[in-house]
Tab-separated table of C-alpha atoms in Angstrom:
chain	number	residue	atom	x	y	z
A	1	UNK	CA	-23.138	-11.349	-24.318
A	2	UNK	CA	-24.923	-10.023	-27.505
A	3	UNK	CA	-26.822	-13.503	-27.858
A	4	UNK	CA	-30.377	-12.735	-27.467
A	5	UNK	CA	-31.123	-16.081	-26.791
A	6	UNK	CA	-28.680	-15.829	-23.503
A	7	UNK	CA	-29.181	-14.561	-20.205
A	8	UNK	CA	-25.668	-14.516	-19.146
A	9	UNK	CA	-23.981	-12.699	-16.738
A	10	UNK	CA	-20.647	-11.822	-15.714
A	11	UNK	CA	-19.397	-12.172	-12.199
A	12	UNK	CA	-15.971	-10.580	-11.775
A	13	UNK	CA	-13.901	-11.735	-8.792
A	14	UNK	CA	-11.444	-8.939	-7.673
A	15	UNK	CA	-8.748	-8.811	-5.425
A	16	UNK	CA	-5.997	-6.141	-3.880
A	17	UNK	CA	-3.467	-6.129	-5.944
A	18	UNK	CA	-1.021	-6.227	-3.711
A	19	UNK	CA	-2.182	-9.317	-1.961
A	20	UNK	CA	-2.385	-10.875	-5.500
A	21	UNK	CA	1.443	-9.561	-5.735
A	22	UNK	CA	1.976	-11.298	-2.767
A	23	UNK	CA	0.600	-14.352	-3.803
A	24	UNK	CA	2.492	-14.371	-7.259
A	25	UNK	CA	5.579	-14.114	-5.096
A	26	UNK	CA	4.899	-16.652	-2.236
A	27	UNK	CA	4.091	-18.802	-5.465
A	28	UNK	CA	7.179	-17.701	-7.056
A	29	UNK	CA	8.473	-21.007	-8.402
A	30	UNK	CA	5.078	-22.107	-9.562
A	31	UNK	CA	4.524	-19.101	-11.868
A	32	UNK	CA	8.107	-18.228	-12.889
A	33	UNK	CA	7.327	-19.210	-16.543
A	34	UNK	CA	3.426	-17.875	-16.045
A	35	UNK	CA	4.758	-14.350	-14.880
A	36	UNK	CA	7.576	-14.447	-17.689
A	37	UNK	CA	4.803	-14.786	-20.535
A	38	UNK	CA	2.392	-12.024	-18.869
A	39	UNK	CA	5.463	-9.482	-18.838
A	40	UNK	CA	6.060	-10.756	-22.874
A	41	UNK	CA	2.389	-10.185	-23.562
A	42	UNK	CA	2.646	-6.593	-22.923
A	43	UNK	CA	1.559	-3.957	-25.529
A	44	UNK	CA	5.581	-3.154	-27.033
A	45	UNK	CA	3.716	0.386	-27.614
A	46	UNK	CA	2.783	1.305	-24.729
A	47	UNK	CA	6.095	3.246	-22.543
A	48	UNK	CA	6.619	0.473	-19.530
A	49	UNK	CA	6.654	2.354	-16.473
A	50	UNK	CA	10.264	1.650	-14.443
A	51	UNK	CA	10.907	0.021	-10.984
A	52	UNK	CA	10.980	2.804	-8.719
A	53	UNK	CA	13.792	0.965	-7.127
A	54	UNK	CA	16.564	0.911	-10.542
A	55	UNK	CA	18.593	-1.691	-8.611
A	56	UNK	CA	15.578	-3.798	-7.678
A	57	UNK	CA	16.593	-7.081	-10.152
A	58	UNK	CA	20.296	-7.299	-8.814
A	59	UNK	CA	19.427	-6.625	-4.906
A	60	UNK	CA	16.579	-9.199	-5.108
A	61	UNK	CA	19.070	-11.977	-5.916
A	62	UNK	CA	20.148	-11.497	-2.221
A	63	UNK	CA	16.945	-12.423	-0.876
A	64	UNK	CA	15.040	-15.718	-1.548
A	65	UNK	CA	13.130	-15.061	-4.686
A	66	UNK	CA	15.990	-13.138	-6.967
A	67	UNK	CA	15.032	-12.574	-10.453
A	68	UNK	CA	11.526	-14.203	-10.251
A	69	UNK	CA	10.459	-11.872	-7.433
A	70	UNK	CA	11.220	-8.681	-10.505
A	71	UNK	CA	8.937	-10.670	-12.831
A	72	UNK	CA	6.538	-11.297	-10.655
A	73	UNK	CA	6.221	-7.668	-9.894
A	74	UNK	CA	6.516	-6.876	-13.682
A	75	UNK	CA	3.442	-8.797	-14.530
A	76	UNK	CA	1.120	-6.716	-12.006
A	77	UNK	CA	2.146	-4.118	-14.590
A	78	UNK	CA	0.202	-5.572	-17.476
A	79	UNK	CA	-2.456	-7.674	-15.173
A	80	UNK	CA	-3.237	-4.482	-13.812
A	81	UNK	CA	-3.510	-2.735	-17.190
A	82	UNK	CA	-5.902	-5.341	-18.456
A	83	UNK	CA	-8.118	-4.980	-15.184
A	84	UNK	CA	-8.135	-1.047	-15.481
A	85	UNK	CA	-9.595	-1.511	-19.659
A	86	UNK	CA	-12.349	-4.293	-18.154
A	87	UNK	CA	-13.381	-2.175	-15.223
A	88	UNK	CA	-13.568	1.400	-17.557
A	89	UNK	CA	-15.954	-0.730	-19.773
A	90	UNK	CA	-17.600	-1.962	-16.539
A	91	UNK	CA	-18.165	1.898	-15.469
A	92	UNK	CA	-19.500	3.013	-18.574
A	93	UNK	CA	-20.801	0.101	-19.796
A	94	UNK	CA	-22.403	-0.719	-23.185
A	95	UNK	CA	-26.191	-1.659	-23.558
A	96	UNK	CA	-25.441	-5.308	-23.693
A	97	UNK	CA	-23.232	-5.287	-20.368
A	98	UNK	CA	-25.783	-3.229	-18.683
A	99	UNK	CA	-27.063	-4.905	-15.569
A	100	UNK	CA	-25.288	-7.932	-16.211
A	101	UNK	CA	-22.026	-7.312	-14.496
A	102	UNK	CA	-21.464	-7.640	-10.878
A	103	UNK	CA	-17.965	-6.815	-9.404
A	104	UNK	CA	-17.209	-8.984	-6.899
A	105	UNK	CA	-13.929	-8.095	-3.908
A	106	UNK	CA	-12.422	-10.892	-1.971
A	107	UNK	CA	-12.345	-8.951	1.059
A	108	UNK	CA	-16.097	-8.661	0.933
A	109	UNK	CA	-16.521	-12.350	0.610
A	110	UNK	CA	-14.093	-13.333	3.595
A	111	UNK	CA	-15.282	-10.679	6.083
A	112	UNK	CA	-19.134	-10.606	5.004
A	113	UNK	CA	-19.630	-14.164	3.576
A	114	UNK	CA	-23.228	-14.349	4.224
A	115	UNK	CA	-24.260	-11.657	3.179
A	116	UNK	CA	-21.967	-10.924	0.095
A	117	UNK	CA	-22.923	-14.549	-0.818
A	118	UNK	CA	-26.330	-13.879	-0.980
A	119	UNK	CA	-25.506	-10.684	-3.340
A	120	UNK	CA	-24.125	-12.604	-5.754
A	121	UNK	CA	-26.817	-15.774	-6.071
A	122	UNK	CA	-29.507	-12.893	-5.843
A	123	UNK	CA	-27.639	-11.333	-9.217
A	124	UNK	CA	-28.135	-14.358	-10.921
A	125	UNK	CA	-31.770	-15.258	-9.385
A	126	UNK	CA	-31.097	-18.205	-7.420
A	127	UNK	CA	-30.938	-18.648	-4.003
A	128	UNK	CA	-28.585	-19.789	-1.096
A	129	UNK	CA	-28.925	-23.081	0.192
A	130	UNK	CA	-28.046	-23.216	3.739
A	131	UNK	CA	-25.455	-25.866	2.674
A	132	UNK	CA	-24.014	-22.901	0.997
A	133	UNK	CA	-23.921	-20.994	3.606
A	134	UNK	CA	-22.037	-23.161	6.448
A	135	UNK	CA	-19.692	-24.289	3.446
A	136	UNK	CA	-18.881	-19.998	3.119
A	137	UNK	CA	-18.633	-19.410	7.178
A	138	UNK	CA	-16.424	-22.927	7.167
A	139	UNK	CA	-14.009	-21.610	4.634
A	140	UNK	CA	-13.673	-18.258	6.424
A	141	UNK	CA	-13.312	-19.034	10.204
A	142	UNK	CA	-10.545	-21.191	9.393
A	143	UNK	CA	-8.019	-21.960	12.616
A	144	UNK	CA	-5.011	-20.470	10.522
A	145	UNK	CA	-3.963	-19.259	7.247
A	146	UNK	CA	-1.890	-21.686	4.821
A	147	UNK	CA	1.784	-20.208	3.495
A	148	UNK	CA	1.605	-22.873	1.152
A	149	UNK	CA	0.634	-21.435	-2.117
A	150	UNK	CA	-2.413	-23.778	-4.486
A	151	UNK	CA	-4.027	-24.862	-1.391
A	152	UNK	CA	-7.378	-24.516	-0.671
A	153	UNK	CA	-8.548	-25.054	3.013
A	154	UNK	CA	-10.414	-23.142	5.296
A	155	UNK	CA	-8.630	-20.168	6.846
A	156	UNK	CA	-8.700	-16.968	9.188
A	157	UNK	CA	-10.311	-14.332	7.146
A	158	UNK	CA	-8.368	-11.414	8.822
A	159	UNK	CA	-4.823	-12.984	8.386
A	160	UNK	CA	-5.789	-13.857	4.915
A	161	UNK	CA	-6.620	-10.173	4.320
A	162	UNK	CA	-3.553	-8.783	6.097
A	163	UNK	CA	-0.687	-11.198	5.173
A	164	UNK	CA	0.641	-9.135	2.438
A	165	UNK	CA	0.838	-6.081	4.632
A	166	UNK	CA	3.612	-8.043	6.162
A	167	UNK	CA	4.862	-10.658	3.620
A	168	UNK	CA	5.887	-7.458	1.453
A	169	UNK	CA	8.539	-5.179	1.661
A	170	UNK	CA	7.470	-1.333	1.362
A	171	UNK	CA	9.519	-0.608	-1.955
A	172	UNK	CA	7.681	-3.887	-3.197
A	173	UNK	CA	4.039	-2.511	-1.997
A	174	UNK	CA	4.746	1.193	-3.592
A	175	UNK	CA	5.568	-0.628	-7.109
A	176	UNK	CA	2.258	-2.208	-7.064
A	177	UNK	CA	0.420	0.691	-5.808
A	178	UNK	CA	2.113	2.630	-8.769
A	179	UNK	CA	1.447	-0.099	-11.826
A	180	UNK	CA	-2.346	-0.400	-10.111
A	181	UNK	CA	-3.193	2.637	-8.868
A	182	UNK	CA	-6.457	3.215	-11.620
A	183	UNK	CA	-8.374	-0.044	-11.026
A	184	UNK	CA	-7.174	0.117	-6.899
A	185	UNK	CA	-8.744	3.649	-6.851
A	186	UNK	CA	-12.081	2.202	-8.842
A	187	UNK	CA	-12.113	-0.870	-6.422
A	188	UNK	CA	-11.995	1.151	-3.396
A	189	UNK	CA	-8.250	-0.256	-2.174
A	190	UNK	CA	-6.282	2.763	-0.449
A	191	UNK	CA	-2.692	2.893	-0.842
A	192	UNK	CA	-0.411	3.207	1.971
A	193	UNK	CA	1.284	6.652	2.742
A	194	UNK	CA	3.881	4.775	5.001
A	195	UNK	CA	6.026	1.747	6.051
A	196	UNK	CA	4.370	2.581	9.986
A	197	UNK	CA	0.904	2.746	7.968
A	198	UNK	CA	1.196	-0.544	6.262
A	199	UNK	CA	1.909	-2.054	9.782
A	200	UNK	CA	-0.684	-0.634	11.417
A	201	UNK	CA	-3.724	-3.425	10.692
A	202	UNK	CA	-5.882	-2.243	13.041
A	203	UNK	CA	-5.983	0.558	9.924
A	204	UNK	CA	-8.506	-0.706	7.061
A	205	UNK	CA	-7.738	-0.131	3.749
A	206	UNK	CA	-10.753	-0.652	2.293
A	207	UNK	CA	-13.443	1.749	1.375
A	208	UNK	CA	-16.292	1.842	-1.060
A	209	UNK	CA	-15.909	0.941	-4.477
A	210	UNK	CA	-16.628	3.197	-7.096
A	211	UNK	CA	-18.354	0.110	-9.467
C-alpha cells in the first residue's frame, strides 16, 4: 500500500454478521475444524465475552448442529473483532489508505446490482461491460435460494438477504449482535429489539453506513 510505484486499492466485501453466522452454521460440517482454529486464534489477553445463554453448548447437542453450532458462534467473536480493528483504521485512515479503500455490503450488491456495480469499477477506473451487467442482474433474480452451503448459482436476492432472520434462533441472533455490535453499528446493520421484530421482513434492517 506504501509502494509508490502501486496504485492499489482495497475493496472490502462486507456482510451482516448474522447472515455470515448463519452461513458458518448451515456450513457447519464444512468449517468445524475452520471455526475451531478461528476461536484458538483469539488474543488469550483479551477477557472473552460469555454466551449469554450459559447452557448454550449442552442444549445445542439436542438440535442438529451440537457442539459445532457453539464454535461456530464463538468464531463471530474474534471474526468480528478483527473486522471492528480493519474498519477503525478504515474510519480514520492513514495517508496511504486514504482514498483507496472502498467498503463494499452484500446487501447493496444483491438489491442494487447495477448500480453498486458500477460504484465499485468506477473506484478502480474501469468501466462496466454490459456483459457485466446481465451476468450481476442473472446472479440476483435467481428463481430460488440454494440451502446447500459452497454453491454458487443464481438466486432470489430478498430470500438471500432474509434467510437468517429465520434460519436462526433469537438467543443465537442476540449472541452475534453482542460479539458484533461495533463494526454492525459502523456498517449500518440494526439489531433486532425482538423475536416478533426479527420476523417481521417487511422491516429493513439496513440503514446507512457510517464508512
Amino acid at each position: 500500500m506504501r509502494d509508490p510505484t502501486l496504485d492499489l486499492k482495497v475493496i472490502h466485501l462486507v456482510r451482516d454478521p448474522r447472515a455470515v453466522a448463519s452461513s458458518r452454521i448451515k456450513s457447519r460440517h464444512g468449517l468445524i475444524r475452520e471455526s475451531l482454529q478461528v476461536v484458538r486464534s483469539r488474543d488469550p489477553h483479551i477477557h472473552r465475552m460469555p454466551f449469554l445463554d450459559a447452557g448454550h453448548k449442552l442444549g445445542g447437542k439436542k438440535e442438529a448442529g451440537g457442539g459445532s453450532d457453539y464454535h461456530a458462534l464463538g468464531a463471530m467473536e474474534v471474526i468480528c473483532s478483527s473486522m471492528a480493528k480493519t474498519l477503525q483504521t478504515a474510519l480514520h485512515p492513514p495517508d496511504w489508505l486514504q482514498g483507496n479503500y472502498m467498503a463494499v455490503r452484500y446487501e447493496d450488491l444483491v438489491v442494487e446490482p447495477i448500480k453498486t456495480l458500477r460504484q465499485v469499477y468506477g473506484f478502480v477506473n474501469l468501466a462496466v461491460s454490459p456483459d457485466m451487467e446481465k451476468f450481476a442482474l442473472n446472479m440476483t433474480s435467481g428463481p430460488g435460494y440454494s440451502s446447500k452451503p459452497f454453491v454458487v448459482s443464481a438466486r432470489n436476492a430478498s430470500q438471500a438477504l432474509s434467510a437468517w432472520r429465520t434460519a436462526l434462533s433469537y438467543q443465537q441472533i442476540k449472541q452475534v449482535e453482542e460479539y458484533c455490535q461495533q463494526p454492525m453499528a459502523l456498517l449500518g446493520y440494526e439489531r433486532v429489539g425482538s423475536p416478533e421484530e426479527v420476523k417481521d421482513l417487511s422491516r429493513t434492517l439496513l440503514r446507512k453506513p457510517r464508512l
